[in-house]
N, CA and C atoms as an extended XYZ file, in Angstrom:
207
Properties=species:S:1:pos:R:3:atomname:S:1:resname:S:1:resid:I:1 pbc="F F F"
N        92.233      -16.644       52.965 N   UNK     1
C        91.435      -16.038       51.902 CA  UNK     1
C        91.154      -17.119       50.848 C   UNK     1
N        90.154      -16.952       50.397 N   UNK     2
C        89.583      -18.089       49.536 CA  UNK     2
C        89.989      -17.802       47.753 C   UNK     2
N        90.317      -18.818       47.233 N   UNK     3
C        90.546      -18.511       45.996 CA  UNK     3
C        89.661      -17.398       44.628 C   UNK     3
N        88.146      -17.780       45.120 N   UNK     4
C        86.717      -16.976       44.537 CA  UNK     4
C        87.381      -15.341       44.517 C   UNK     4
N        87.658      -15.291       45.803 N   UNK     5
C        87.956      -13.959       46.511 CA  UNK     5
C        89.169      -13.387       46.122 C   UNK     5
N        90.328      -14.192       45.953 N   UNK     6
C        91.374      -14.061       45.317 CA  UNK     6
C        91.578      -13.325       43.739 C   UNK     6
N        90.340      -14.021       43.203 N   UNK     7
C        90.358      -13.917       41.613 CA  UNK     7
C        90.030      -12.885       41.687 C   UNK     7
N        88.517      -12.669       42.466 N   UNK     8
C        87.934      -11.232       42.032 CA  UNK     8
C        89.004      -10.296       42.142 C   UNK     8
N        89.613      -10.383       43.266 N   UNK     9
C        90.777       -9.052       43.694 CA  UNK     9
C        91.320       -8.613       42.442 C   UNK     9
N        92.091       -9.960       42.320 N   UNK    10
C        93.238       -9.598       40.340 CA  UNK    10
C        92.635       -9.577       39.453 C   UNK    10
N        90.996       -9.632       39.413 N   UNK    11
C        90.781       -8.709       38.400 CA  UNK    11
C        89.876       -7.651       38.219 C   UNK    11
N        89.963       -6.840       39.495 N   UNK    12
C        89.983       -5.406       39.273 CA  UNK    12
C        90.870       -4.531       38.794 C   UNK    12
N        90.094       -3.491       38.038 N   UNK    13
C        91.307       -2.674       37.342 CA  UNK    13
C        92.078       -2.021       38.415 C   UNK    13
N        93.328       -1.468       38.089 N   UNK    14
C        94.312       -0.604       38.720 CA  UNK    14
C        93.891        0.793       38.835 C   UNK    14
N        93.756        1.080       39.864 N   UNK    15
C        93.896        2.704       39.743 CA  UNK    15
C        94.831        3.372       39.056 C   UNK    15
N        94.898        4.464       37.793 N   UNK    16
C        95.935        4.959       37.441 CA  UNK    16
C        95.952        6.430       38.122 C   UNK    16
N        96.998        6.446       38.864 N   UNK    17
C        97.083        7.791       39.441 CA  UNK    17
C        98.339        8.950       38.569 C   UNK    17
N        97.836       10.283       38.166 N   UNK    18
C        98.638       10.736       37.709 CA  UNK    18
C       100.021       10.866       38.031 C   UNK    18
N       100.672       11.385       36.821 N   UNK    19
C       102.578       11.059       37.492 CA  UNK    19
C       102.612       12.129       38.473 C   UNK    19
N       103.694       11.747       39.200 N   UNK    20
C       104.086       12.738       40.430 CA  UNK    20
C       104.806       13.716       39.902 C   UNK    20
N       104.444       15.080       40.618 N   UNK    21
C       104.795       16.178       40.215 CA  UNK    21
C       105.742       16.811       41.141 C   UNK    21
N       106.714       16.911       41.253 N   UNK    22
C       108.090       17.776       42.067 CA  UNK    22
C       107.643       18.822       42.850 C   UNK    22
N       108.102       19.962       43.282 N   UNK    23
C       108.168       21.154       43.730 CA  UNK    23
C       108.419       22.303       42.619 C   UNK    23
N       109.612       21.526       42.159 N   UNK    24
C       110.058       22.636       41.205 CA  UNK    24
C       109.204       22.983       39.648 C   UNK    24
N       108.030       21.723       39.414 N   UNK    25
C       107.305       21.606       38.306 CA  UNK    25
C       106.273       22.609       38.831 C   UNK    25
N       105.955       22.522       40.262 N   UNK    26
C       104.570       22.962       40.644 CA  UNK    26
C       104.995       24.548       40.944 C   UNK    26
N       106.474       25.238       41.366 N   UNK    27
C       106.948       26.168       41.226 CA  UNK    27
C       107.042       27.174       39.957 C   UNK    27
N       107.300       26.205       39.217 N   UNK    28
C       107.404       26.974       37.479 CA  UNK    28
C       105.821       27.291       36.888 C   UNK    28
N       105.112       26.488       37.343 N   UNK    29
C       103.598       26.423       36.939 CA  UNK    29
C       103.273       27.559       37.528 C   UNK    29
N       103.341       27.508       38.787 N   UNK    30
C       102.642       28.865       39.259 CA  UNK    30
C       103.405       30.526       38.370 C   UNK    30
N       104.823       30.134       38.417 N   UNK    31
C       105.699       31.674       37.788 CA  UNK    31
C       104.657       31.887       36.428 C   UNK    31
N       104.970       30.589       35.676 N   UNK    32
C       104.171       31.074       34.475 CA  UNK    32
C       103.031       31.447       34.648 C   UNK    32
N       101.975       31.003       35.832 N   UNK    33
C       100.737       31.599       35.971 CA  UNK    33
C       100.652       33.096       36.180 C   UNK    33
N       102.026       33.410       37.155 N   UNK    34
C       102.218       34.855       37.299 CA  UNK    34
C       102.641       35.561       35.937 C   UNK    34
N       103.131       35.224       35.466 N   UNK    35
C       103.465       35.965       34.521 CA  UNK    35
C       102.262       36.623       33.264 C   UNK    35
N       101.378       35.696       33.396 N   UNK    36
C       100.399       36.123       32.438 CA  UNK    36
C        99.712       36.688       32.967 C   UNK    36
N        99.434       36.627       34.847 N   UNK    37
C        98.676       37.558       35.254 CA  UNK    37
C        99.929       38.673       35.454 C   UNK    37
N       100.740       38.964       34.809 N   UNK    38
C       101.579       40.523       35.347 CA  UNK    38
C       100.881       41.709       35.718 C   UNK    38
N       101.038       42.625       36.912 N   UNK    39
C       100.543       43.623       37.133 CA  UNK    39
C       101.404       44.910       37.257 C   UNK    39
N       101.048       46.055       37.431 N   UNK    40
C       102.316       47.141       37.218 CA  UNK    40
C       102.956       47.178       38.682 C   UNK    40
N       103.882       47.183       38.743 N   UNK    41
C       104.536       47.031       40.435 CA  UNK    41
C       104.490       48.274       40.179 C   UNK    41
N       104.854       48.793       42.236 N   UNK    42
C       104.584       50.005       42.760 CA  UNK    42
C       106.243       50.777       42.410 C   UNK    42
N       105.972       51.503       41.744 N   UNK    43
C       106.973       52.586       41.202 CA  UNK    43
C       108.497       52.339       42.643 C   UNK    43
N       107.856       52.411       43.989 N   UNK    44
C       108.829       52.185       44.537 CA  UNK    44
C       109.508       51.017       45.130 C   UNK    44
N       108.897       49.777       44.420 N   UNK    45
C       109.078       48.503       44.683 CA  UNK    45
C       109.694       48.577       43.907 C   UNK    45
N       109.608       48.868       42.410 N   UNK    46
C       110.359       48.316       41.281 CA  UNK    46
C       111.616       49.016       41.312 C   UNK    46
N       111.916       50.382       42.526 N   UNK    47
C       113.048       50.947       42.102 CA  UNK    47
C       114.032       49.942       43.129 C   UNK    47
N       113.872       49.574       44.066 N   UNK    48
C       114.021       48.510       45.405 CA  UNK    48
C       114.521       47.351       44.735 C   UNK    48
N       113.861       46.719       43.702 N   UNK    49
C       113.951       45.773       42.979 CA  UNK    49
C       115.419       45.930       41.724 C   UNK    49
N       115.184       46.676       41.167 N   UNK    50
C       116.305       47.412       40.469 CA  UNK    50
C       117.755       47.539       41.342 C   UNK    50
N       117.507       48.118       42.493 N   UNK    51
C       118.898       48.095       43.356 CA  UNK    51
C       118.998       46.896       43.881 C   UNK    51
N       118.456       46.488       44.068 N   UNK    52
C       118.549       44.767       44.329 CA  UNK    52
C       119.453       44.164       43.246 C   UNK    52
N       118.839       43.809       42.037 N   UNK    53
C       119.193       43.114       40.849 CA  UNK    53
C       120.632       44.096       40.895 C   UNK    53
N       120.932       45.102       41.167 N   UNK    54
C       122.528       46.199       40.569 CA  UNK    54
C       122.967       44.874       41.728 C   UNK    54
N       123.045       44.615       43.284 N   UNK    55
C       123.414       44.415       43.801 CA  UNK    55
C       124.558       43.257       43.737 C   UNK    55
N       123.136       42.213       43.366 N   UNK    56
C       123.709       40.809       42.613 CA  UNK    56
C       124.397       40.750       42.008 C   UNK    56
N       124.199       41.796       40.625 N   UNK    57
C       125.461       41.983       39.412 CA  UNK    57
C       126.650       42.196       40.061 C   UNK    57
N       126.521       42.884       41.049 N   UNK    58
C       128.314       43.240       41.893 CA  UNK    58
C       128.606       42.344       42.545 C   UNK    58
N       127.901       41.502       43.378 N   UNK    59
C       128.506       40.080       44.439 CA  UNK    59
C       129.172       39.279       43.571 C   UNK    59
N       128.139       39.143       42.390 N   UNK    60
C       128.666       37.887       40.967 CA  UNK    60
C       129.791       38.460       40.788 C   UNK    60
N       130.078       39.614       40.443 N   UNK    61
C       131.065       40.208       39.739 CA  UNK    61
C       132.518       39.460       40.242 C   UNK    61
N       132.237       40.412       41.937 N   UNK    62
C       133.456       40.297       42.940 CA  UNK    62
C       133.494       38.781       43.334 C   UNK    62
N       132.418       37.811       43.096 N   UNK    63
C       133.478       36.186       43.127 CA  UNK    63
C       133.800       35.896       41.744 C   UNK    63
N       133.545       36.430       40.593 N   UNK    64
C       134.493       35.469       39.720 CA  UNK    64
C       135.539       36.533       40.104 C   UNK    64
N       135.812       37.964       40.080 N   UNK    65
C       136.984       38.073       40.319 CA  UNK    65
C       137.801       37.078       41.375 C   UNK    65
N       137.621       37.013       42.779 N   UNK    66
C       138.341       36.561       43.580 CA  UNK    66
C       138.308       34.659       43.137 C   UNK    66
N       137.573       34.617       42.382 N   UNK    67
C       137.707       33.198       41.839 CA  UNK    67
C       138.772       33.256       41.022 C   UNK    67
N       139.118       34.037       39.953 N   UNK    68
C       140.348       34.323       39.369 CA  UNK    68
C       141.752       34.291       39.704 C   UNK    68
N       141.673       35.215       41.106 N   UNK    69
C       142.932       35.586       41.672 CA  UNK    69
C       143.171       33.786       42.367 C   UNK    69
């Protein structure tokens, strides 16, 4: 490669490419997108959802207990 050719190269500008974005950035982006679009869930989803969430509260519960003992 010839020096002419050389120069021109180094002095073209750099591409600046935006910073890299995770999973978990592009995850939260979307929740918050959901969230402002909130819609009314179906009366029997949300009760599904509700026994769900009781559920969790009891698994959590029963390992810190047995974390205790």
């Amino acid at each position: 490669m010839d020096a002419a050719l050389k120069r021109s190269r180094s002095e073209e500008p750099a591409e600046i490419l935006p910073p890299a974005r995770d999973e978990e950035e592009e995850e939260e982006e979307g929740m918050e997108q959901g969230l402002e679009e909130e819609e009314e869930v179906d009366p029997r989803i949300q009760g599904e959802l509700e026994k769900l969430n009781q559920s969790t509260d009891d698994i959590n519960r029963r390992e810190t207990e047995l974390e205790v003992q």
